JSON list of C-alpha atoms in Angstrom, two decimals:
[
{"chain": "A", "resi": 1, "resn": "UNK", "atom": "CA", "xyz": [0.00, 0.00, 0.00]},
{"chain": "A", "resi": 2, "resn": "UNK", "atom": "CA", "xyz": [0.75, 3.49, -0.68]},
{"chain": "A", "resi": 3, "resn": "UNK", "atom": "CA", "xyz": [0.99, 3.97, 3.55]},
{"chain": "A", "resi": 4, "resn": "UNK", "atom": "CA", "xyz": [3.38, 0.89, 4.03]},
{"chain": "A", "resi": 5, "resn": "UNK", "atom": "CA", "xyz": [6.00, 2.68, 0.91]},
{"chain": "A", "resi": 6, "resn": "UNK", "atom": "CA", "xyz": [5.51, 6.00, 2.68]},
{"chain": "A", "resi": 7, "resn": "UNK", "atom": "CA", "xyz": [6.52, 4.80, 6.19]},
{"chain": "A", "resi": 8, "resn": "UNK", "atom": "CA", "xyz": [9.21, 2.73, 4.58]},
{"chain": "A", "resi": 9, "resn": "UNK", "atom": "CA", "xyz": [10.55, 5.74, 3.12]},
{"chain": "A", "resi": 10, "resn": "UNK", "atom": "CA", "xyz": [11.20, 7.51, 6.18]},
{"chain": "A", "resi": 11, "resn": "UNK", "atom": "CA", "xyz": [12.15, 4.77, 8.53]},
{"chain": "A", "resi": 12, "resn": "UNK", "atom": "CA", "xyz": [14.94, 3.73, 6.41]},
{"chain": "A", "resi": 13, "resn": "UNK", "atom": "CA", "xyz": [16.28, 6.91, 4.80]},
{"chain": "A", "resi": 14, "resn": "UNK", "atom": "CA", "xyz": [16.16, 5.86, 1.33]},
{"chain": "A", "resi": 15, "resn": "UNK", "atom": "CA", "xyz": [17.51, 7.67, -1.18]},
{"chain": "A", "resi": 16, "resn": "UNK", "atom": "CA", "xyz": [15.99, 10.99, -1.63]},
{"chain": "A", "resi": 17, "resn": "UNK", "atom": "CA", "xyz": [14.62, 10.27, -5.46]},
{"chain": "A", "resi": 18, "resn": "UNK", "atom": "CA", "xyz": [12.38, 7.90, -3.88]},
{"chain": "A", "resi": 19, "resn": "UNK", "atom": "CA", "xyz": [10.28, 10.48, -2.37]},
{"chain": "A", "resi": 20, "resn": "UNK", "atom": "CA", "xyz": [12.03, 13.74, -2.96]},
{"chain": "A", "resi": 21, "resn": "UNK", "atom": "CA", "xyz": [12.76, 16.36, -0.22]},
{"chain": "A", "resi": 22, "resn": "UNK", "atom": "CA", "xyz": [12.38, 19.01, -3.15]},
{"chain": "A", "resi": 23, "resn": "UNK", "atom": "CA", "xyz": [8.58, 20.33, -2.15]},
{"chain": "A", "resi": 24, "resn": "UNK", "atom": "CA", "xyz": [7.58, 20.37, -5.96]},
{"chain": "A", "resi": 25, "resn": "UNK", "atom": "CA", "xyz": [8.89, 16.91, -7.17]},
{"chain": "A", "resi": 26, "resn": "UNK", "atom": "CA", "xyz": [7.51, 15.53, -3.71]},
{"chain": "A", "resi": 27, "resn": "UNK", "atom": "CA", "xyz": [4.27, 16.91, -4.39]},
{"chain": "A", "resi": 28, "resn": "UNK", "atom": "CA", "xyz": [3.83, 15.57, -8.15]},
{"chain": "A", "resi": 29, "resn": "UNK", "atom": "CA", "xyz": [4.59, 12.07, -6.36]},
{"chain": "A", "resi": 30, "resn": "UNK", "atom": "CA", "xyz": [1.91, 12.70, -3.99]},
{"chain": "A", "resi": 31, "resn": "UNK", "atom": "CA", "xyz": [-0.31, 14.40, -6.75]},
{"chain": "A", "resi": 32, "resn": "UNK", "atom": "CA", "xyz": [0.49, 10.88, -8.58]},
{"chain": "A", "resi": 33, "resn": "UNK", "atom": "CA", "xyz": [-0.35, 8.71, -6.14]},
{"chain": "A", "resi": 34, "resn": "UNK", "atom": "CA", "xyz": [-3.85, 10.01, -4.79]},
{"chain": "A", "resi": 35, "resn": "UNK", "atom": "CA", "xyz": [-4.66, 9.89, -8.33]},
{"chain": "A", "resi": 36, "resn": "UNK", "atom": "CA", "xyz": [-3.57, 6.24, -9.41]},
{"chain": "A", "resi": 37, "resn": "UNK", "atom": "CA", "xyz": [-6.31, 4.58, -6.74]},
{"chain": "A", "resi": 38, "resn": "UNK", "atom": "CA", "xyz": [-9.23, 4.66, -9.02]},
{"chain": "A", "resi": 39, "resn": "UNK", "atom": "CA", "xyz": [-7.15, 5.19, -12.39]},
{"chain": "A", "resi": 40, "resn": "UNK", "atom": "CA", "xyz": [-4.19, 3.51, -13.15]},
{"chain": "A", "resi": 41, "resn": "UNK", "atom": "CA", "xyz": [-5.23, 1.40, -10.45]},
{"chain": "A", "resi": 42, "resn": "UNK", "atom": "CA", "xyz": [-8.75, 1.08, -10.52]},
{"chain": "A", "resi": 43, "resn": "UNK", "atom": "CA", "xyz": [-8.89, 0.61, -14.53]},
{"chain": "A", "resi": 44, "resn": "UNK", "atom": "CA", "xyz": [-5.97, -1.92, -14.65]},
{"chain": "A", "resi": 45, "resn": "UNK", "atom": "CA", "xyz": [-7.29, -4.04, -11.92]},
{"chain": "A", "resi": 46, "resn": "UNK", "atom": "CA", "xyz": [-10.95, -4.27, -13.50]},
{"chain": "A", "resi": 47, "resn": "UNK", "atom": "CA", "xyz": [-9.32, -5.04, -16.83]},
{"chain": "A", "resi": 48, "resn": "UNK", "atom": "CA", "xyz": [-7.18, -7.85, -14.98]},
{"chain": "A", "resi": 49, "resn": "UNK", "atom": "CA", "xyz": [-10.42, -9.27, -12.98]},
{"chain": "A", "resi": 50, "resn": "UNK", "atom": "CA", "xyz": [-12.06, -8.63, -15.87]},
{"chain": "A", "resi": 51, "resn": "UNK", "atom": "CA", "xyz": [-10.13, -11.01, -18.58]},
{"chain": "A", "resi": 52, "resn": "UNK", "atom": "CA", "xyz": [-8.33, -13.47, -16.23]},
{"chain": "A", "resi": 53, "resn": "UNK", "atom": "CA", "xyz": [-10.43, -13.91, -12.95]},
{"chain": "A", "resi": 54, "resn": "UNK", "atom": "CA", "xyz": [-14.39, -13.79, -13.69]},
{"chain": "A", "resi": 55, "resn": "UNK", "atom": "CA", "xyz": [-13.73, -16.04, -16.57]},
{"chain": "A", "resi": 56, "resn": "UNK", "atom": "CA", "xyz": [-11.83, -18.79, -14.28]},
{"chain": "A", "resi": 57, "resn": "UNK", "atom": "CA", "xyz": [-14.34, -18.30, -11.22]},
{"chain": "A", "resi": 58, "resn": "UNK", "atom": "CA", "xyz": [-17.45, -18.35, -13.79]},
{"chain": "A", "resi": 59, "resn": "UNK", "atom": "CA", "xyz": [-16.47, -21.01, -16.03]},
{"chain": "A", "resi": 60, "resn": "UNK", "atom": "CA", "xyz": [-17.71, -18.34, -18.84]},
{"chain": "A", "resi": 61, "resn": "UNK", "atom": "CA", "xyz": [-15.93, -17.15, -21.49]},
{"chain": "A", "resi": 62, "resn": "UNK", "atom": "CA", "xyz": [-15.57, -13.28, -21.27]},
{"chain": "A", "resi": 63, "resn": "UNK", "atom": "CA", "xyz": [-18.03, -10.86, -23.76]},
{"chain": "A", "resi": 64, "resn": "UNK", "atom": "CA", "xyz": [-15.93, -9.41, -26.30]},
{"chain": "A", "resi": 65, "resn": "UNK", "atom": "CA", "xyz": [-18.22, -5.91, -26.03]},
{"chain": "A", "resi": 66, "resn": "UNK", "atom": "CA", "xyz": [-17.59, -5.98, -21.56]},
{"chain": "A", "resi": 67, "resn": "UNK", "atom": "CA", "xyz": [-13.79, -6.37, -22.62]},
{"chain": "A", "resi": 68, "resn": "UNK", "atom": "CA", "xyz": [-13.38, -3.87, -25.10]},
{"chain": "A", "resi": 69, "resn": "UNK", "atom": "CA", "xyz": [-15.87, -1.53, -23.00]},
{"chain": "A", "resi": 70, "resn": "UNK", "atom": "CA", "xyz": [-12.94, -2.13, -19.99]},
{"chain": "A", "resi": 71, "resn": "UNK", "atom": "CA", "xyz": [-10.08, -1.80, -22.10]},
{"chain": "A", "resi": 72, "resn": "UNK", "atom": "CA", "xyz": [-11.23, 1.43, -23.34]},
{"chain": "A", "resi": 73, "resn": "UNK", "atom": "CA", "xyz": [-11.36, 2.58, -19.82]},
{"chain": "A", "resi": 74, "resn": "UNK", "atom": "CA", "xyz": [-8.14, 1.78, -19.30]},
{"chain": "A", "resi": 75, "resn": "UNK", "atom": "CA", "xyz": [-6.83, 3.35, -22.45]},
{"chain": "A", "resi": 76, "resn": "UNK", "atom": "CA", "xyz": [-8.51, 6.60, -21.56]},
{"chain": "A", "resi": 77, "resn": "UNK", "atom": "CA", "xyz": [-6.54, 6.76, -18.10]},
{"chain": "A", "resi": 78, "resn": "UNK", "atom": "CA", "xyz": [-3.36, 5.46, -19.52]},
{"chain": "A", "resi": 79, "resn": "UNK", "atom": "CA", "xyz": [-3.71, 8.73, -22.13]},
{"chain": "A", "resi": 80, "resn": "UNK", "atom": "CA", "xyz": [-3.93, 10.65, -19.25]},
{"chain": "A", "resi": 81, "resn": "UNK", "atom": "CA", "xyz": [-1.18, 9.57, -17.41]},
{"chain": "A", "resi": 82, "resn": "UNK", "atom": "CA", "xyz": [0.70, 10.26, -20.23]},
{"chain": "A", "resi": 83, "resn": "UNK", "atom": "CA", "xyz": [-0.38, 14.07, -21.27]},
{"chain": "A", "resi": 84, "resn": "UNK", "atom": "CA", "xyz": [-0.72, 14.64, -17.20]},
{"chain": "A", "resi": 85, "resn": "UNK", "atom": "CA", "xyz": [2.14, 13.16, -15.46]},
{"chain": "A", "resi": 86, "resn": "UNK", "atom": "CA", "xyz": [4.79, 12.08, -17.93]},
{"chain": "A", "resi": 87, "resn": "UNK", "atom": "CA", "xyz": [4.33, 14.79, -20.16]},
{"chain": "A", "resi": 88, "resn": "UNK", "atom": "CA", "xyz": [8.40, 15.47, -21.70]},
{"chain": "A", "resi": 89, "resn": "UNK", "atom": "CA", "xyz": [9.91, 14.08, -18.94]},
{"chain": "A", "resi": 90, "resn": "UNK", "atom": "CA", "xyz": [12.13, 11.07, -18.27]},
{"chain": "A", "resi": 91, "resn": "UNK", "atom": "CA", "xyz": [9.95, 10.16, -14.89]},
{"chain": "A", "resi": 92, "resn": "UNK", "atom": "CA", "xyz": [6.71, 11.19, -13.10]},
{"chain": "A", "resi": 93, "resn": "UNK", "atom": "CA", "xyz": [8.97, 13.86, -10.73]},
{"chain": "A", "resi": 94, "resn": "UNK", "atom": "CA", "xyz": [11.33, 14.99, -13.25]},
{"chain": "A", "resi": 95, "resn": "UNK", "atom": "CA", "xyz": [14.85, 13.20, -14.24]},
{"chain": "A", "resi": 96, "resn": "UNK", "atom": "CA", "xyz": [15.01, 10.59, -11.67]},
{"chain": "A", "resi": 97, "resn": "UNK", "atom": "CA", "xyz": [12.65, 7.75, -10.54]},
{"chain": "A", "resi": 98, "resn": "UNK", "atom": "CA", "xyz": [10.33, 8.07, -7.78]},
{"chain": "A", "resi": 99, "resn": "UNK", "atom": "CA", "xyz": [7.41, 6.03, -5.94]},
{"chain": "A", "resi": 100, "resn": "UNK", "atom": "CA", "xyz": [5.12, 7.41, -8.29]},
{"chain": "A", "resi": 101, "resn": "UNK", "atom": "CA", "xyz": [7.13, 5.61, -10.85]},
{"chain": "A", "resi": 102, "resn": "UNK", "atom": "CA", "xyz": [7.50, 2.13, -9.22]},
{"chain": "A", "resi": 103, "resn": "UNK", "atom": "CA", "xyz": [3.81, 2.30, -8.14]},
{"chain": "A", "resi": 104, "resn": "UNK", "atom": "CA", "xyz": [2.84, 3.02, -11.78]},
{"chain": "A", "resi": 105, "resn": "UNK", "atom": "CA", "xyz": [4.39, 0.36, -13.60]},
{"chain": "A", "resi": 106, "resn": "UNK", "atom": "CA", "xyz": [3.55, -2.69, -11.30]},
{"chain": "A", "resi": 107, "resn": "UNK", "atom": "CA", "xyz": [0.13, -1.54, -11.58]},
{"chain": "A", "resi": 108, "resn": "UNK", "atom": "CA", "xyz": [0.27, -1.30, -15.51]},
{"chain": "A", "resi": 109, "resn": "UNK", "atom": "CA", "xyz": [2.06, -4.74, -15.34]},
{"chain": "A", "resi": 110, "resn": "UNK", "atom": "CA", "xyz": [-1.67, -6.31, -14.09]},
{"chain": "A", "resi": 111, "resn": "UNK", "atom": "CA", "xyz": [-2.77, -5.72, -17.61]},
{"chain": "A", "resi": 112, "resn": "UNK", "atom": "CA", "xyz": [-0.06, -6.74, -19.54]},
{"chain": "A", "resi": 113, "resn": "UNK", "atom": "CA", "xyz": [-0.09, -10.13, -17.17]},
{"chain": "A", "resi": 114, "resn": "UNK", "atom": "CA", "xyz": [-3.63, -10.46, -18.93]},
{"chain": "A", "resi": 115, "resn": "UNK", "atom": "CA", "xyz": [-2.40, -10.19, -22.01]},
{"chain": "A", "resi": 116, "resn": "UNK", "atom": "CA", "xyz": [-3.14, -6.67, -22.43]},
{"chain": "A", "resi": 117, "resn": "UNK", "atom": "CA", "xyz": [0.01, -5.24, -24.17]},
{"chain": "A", "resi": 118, "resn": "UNK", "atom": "CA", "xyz": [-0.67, -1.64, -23.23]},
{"chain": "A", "resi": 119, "resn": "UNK", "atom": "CA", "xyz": [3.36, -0.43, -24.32]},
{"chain": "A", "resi": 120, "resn": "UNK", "atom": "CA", "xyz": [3.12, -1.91, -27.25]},
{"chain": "A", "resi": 121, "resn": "UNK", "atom": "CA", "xyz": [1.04, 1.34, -29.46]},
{"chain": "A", "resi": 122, "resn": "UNK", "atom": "CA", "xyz": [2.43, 3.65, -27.07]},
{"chain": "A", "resi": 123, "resn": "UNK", "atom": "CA", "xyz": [6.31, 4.62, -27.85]},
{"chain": "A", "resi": 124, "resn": "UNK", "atom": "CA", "xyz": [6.45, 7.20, -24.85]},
{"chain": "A", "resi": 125, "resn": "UNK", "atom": "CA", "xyz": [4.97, 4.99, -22.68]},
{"chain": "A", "resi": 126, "resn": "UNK", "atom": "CA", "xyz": [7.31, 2.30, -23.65]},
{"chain": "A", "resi": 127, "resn": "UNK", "atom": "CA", "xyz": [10.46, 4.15, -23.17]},
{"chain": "A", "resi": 128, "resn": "UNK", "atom": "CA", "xyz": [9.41, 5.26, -19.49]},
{"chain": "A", "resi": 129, "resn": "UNK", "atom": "CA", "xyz": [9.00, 1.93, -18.66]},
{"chain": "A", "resi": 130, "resn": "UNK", "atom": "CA", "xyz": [12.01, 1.14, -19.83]},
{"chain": "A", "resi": 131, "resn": "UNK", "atom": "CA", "xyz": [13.67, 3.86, -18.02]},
{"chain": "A", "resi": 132, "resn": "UNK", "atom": "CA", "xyz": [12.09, 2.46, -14.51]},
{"chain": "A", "resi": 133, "resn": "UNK", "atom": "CA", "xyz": [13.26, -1.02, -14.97]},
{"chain": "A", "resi": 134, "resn": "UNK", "atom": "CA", "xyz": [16.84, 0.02, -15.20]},
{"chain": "A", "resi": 135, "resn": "UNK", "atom": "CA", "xyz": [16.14, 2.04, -12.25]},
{"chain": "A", "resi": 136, "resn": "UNK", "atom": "CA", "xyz": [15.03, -0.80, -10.48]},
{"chain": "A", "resi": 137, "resn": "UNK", "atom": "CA", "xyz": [16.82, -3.53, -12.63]},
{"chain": "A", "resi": 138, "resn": "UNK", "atom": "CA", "xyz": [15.76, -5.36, -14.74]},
{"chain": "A", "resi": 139, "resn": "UNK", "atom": "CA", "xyz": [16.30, -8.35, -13.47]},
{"chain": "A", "resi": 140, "resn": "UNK", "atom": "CA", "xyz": [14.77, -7.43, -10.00]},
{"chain": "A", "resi": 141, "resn": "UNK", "atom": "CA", "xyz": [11.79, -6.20, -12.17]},
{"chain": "A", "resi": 142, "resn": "UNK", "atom": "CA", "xyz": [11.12, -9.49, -14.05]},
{"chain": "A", "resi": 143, "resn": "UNK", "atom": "CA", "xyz": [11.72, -11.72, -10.56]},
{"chain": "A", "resi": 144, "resn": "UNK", "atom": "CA", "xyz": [9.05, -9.35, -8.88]},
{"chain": "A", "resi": 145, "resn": "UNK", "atom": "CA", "xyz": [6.28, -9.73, -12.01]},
{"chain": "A", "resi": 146, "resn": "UNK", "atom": "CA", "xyz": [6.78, -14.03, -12.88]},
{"chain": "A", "resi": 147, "resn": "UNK", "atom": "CA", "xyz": [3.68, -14.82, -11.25]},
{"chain": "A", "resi": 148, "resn": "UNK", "atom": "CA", "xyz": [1.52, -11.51, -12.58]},
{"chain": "A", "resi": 149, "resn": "UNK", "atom": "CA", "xyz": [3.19, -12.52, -16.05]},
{"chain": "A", "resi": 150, "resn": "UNK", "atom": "CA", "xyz": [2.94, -16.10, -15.98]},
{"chain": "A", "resi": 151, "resn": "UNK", "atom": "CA", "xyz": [-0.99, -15.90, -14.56]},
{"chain": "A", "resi": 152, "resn": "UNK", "atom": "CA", "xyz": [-2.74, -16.84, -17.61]},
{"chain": "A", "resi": 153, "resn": "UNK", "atom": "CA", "xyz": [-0.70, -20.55, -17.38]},
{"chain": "A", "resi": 154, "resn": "UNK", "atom": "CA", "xyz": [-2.99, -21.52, -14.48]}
]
């Protein structure tokens, strides 16, 4: 939770990028991460329940025109987190990576463990998420996301 990362933060000293001392870049990590609950969040996770759990708790297959009707909420938040909070800029803050960052992309990676390649139109998008697995490394990254990325092999 966003509380737990907070309180982590400042019990441990971690390194300032994480959640800047700078008031500004501090406050677009805060500004992203009230937003994400019911956006990035909230859109990805429906999209996830949507495609990979209903269908295994129901036995049903999924309705093309509830999928595409999620998926196009999903795309209209992901636009927005592109024009609002990435904008030009390497990273939500500014040049280095932040909680906002790390929270983003393993919330994005829901979708894409459905099958839902939302980097792949999306060239900006793409590149930032690039960007934040280096930060984190890469190899980190991928250990982190098997089981999200491996889901659909239940």
């Amino acid at each position: 939770s966003i509380a737990i990362l907070l309180y982590l933060v400042r019990k441990f000293k971690t390194p300032d990028h994480w959640y800047p001392s700078d008031l500004e870049k501090r406050a677009r990590v805060d500004e992203y991460l009230s937003w994400q609950h019911v956006n990035i969040r909230g859109k990805g996770s429906k999209l996830f329940l949507t495609k990979v759990l209903l269908p295994i708790f129901t036995g049903q297959p999924l309705s093309p025109k509830k999928l595409e009707g999620v998926t196009e909420e999903l795309n209209v938040v992901l636009k927005q987190f592109e024009e609002k909070f990435l904008q030009d800029k390497p990273f939500i803050a500014g040049s280095d990576v932040s909680l906002a960052d790390l929270v983003a992309l393993v919330e994005l990676m829901q979708p894409v463990g459905a099958g839902y390649d939302l980097f792949e139109e999306r060239p900006k998008l793409a590149e930032w998420r690039r960007r934040v697995e280096e930060a984190v490394g890469k190899q980190l990254f991928q250990e982190a996301h098997e089981g999200i990325l491996n889901i659909q092999n239940l």
